[in-house]
Coordinates of C-alpha atoms and ligand atoms in Angstrom, one line a residue:
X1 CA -56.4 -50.8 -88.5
X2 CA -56.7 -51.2 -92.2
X3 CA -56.5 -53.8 -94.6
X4 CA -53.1 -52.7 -95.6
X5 CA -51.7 -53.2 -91.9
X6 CA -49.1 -51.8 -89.9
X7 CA -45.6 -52.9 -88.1
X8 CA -46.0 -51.2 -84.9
X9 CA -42.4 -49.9 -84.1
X10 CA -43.0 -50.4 -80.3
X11 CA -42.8 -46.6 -79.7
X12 CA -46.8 -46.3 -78.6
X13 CA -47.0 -42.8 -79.6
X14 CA -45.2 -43.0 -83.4
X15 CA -47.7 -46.0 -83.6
X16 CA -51.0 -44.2 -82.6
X17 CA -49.7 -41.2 -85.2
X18 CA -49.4 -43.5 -87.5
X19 CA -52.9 -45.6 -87.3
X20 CA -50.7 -48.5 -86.2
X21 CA -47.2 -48.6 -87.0
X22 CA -45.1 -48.5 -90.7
X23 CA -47.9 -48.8 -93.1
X24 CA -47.7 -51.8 -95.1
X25 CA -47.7 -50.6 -99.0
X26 CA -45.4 -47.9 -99.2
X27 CA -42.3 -46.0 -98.8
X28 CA -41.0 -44.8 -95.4
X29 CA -37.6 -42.9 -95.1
X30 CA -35.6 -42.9 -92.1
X31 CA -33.7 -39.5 -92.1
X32 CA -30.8 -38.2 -89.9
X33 CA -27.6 -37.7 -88.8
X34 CA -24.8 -40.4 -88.4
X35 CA -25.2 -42.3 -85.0
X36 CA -28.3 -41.2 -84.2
X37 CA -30.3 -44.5 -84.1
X38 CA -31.7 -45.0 -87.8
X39 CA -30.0 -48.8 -88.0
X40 CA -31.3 -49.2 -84.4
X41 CA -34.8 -48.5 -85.4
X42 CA -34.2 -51.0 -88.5
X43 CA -32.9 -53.9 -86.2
X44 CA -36.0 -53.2 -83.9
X45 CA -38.7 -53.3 -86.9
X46 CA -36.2 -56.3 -88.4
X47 CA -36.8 -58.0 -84.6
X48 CA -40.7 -57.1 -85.0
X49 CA -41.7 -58.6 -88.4
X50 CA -39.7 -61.8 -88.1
X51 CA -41.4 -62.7 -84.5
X52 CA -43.9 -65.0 -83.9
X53 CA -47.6 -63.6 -84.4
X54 CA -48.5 -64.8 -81.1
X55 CA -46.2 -61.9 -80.1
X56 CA -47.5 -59.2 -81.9
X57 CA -45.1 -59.7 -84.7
X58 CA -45.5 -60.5 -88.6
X59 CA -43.9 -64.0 -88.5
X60 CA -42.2 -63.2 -91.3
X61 CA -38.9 -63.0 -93.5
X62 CA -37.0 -59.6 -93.6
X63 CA -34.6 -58.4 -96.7
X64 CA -31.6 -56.1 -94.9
X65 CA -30.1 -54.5 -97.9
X66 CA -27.2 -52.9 -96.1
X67 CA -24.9 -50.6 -97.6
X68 CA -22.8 -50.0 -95.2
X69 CA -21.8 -53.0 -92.7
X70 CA -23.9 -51.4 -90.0
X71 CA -26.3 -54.7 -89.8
X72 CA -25.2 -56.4 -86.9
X73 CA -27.3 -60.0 -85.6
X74 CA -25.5 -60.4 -81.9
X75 CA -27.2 -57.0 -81.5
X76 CA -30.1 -58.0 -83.2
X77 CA -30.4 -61.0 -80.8
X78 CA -29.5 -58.7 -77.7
X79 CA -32.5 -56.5 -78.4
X80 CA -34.5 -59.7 -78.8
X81 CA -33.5 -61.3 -75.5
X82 CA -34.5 -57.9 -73.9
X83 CA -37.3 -57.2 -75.6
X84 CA -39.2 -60.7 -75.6
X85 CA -37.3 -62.7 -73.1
X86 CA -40.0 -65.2 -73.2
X87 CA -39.7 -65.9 -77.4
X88 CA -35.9 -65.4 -76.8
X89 CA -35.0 -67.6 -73.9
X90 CA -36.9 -70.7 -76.3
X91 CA -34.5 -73.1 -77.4
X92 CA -33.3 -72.6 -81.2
X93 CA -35.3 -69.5 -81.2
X94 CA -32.3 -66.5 -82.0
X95 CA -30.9 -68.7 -84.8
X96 CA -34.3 -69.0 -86.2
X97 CA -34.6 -65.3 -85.8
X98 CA -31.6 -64.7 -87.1
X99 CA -31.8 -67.0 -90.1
X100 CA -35.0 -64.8 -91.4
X101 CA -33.0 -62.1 -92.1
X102 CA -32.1 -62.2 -95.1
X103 CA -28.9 -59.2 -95.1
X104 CA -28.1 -58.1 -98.7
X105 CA -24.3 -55.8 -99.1
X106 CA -24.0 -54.3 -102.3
X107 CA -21.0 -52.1 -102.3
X108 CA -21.5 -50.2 -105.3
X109 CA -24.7 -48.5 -107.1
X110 CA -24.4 -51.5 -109.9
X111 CA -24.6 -53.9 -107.0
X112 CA -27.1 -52.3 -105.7
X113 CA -29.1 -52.8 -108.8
X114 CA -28.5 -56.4 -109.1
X115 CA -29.6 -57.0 -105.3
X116 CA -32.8 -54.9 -105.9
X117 CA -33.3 -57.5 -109.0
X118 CA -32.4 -60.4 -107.2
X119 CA -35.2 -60.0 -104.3
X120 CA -38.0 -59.5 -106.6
X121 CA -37.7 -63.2 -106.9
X122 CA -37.1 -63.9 -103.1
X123 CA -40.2 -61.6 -102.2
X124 CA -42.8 -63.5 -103.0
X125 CA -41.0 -67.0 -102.2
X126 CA -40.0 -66.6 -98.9
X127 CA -42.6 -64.4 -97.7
X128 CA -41.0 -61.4 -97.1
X129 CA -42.6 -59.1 -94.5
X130 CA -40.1 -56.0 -94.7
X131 CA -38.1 -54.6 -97.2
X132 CA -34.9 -52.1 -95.4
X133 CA -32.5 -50.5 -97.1
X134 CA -29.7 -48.9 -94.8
X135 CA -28.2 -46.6 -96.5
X136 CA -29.4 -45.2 -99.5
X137 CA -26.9 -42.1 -99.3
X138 CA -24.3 -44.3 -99.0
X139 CA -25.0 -45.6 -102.4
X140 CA -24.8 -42.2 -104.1
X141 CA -21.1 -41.3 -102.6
X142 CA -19.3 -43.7 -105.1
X143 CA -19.1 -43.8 -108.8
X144 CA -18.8 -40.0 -109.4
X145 CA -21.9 -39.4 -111.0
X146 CA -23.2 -35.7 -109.9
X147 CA -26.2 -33.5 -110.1
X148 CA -28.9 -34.2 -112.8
X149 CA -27.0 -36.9 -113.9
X150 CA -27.1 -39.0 -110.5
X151 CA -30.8 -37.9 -110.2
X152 CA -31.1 -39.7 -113.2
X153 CA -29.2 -43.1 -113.0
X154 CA -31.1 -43.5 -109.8
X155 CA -34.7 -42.9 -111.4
X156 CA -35.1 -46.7 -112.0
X157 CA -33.7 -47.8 -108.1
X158 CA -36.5 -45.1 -107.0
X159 CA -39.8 -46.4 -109.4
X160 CA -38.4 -50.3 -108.2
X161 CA -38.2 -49.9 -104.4
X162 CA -41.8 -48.4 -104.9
X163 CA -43.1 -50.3 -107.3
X164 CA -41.8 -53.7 -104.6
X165 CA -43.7 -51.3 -101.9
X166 CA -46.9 -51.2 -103.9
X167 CA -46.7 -55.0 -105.5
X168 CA -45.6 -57.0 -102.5
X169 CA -48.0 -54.8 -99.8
X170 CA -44.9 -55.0 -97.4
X171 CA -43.3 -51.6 -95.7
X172 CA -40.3 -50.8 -96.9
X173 CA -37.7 -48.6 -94.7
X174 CA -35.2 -46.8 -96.3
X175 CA -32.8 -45.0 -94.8
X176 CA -30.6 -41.3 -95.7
X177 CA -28.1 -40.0 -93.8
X178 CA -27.7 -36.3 -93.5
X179 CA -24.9 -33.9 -92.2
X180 CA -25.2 -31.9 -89.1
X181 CA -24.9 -28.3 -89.0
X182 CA -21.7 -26.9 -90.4
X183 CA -19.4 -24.9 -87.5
X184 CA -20.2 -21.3 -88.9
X185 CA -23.5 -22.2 -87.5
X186 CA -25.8 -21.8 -90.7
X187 CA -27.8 -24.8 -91.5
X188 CA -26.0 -26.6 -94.2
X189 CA -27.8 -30.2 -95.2
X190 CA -26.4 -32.4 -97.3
X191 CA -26.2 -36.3 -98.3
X192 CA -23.2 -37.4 -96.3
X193 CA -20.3 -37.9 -98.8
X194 CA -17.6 -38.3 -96.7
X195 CA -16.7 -39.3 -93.2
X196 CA -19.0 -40.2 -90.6
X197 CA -18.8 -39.7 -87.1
X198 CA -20.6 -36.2 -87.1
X199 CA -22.1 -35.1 -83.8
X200 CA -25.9 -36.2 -84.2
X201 CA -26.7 -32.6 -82.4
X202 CA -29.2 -30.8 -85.9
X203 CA -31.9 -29.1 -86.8
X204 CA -34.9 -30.2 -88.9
X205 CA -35.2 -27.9 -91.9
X206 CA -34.2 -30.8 -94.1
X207 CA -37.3 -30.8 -97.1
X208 CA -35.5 -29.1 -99.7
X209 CA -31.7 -30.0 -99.4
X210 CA -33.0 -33.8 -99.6
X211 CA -35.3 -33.1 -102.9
X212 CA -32.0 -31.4 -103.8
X213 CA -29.8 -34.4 -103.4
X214 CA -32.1 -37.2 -104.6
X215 CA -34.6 -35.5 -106.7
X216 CA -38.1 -34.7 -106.6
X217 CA -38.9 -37.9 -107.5
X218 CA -37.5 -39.5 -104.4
X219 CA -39.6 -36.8 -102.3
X220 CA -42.6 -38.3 -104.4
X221 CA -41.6 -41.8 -103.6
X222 CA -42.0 -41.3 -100.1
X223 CA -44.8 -41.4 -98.2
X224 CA -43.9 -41.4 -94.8
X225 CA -40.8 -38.9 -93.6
X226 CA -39.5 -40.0 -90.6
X227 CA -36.6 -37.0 -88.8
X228 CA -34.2 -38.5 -86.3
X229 CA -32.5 -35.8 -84.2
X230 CA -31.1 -34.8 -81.0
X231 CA -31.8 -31.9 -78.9
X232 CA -29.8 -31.2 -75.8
X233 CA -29.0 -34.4 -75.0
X234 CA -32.5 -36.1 -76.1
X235 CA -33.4 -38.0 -79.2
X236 CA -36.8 -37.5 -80.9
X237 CA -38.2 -39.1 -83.8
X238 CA -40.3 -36.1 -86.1
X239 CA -42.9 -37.2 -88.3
X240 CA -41.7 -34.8 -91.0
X241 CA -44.2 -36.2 -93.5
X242 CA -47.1 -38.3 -93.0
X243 CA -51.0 -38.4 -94.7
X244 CA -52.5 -39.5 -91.1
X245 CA -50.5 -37.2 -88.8
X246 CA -50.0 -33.6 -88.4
X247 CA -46.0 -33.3 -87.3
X248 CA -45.4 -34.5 -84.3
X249 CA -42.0 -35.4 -82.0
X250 CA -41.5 -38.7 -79.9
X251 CA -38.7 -38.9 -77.5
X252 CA -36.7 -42.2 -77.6
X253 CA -33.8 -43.6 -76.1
X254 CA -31.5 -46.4 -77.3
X255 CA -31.1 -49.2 -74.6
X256 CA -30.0 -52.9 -74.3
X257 CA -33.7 -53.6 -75.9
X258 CA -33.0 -51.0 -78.7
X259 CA -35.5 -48.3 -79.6
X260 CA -37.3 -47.2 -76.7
X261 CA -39.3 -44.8 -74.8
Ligands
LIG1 P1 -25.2 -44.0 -89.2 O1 -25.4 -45.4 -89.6 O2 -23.8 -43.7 -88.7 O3 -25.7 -43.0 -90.1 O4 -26.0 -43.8 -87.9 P2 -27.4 -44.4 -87.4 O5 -28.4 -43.3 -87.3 O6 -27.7 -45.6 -88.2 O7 -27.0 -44.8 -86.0 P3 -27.1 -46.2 -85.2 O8 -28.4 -46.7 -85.4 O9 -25.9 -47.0 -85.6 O10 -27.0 -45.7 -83.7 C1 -25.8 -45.5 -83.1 C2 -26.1 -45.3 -81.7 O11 -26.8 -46.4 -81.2 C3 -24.9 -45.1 -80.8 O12 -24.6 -43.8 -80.6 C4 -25.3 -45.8 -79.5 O13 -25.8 -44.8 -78.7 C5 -26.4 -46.7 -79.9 N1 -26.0 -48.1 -79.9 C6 -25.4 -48.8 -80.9 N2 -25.2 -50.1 -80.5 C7 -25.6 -50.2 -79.2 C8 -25.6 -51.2 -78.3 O14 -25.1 -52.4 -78.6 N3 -26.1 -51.0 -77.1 C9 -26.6 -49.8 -76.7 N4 -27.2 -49.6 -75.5 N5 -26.6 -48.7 -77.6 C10 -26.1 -48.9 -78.8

């Protein structure tokens, strides 16, 4: 491991691709169709950095920026009764759990800003072991700003969340959710603007409509690219993007203790 450190995921396989886990430092983006599993992953790595060290957790403080009322803690505490019965089962334990997680809902893009100005504060007071925000797409549907322009306005969100990446040394998870493939059958991608509830069945050729959406300075933002997807009836986490890892697939399910093999 390095000195940076990593939040193993608890997917032993994404973990060993990645040296260890989310690398502490930088940006990692969660892509992928609606109801694939991105917030599940978040509530996992949420469970993981706020447990005990003795448990191979960060003993830490988590900021849940999320955009759009996805964050749920009786799940968060289900995973975490299945997950680590023995941290779970102690008395007062899921309210403590559940009382370092600090969830954030900014409903528009100028809430957004003021939460993302708000936690620079809370960062370094209440140490703060992971930075999520789930969605970041969802953000961008509202407010009618377009094209160049929207690539613009969100310039300063993009240098902040990695400028908190690099300052504070903590991960920080972002998430963008993506359309499936459109019925004529051509690969259409897309930040999702509209409804959700899309089939999570898609490809992966994603690179270019994302740098479209967001910008080319988002793709630069990011240093880890995580692809969620589904392929006859099996989900897989793709390392799209990765300095350690040459792009591999891990199969994962979602149980009763969350993200798993
Ligand atoms: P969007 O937020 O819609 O973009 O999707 P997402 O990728 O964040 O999906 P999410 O993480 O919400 O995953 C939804 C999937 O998780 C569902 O299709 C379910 O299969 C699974 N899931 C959600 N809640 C539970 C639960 O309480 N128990 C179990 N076993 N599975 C769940």
């Amino acid at each position: 491991e390095n000195m940076a450190g990593h939040l193993p995921t608890s997917l032993k396989g994404l973990d060993n691709a990645l040296c260890g886990g989310i690398p502490f430092g930088v940006v990692t983006e969660l892509v992928g169709p609606a109801g694939i599993g991105k917030t599940q992953f978040c509530l996992k790595l949420s469970l993981l950095a706020s447990l005990p060290s003795s448990y191979g957790g960060l003993d830490g403080s988590v900021i849940y920026i999320d955009t759009e009322s996805k964050f749920s803690s009786r799940r968060m505490i289900e995973i975490g009764f299945n997950s680590f019965p023995e941290v779970f089962q102690t008395e007062g334990m899921a309210q403590e759990m559940a009382g370092r997680i600090l969830v954030l809902r900014p409903t528009s893009l100028s809430e957004f800003t003021e939460s993302l100005q708000k936690i620079k504060v809370s960062l370094f007071q209440h140490g703060v072991k992971l930075l999520i925000i789930d969605s970041m797409a969802a953000l961008l549907s509202g407010e009618g700003v377009q094209g160049p322009q929207r690539q613009h306005s969100l310039g300063w969100h993009i240098s902040f969340i990695k400028s908190v990446a690099e300052f504070s040394r903590i991960p920080v998870v972002v998430t963008n959710q993506v359309r499936s493939q459109s019925r004529d059958g051509t690969s259409h991608y897309s930040f999702q603007e509209q409804g959700r509830g899309e089939s999570p069945e898609a490809a992966t050729k994603l690179d270019s409509h994302l740098v479209a959406a967001l910008g080319i300075h988002w793709a630069h933002a990011v240093s880890i690219r995580l692809i969620f997807e589904s392929k006859s009836g099996q989900r897989f986490i793709k390392l799209a993007k990765s300095p350690v890892s040459p792009p591999l697939a891990f199969p994962f399910n979602i149980t009763s203790s969350g993200i798993s093999l």
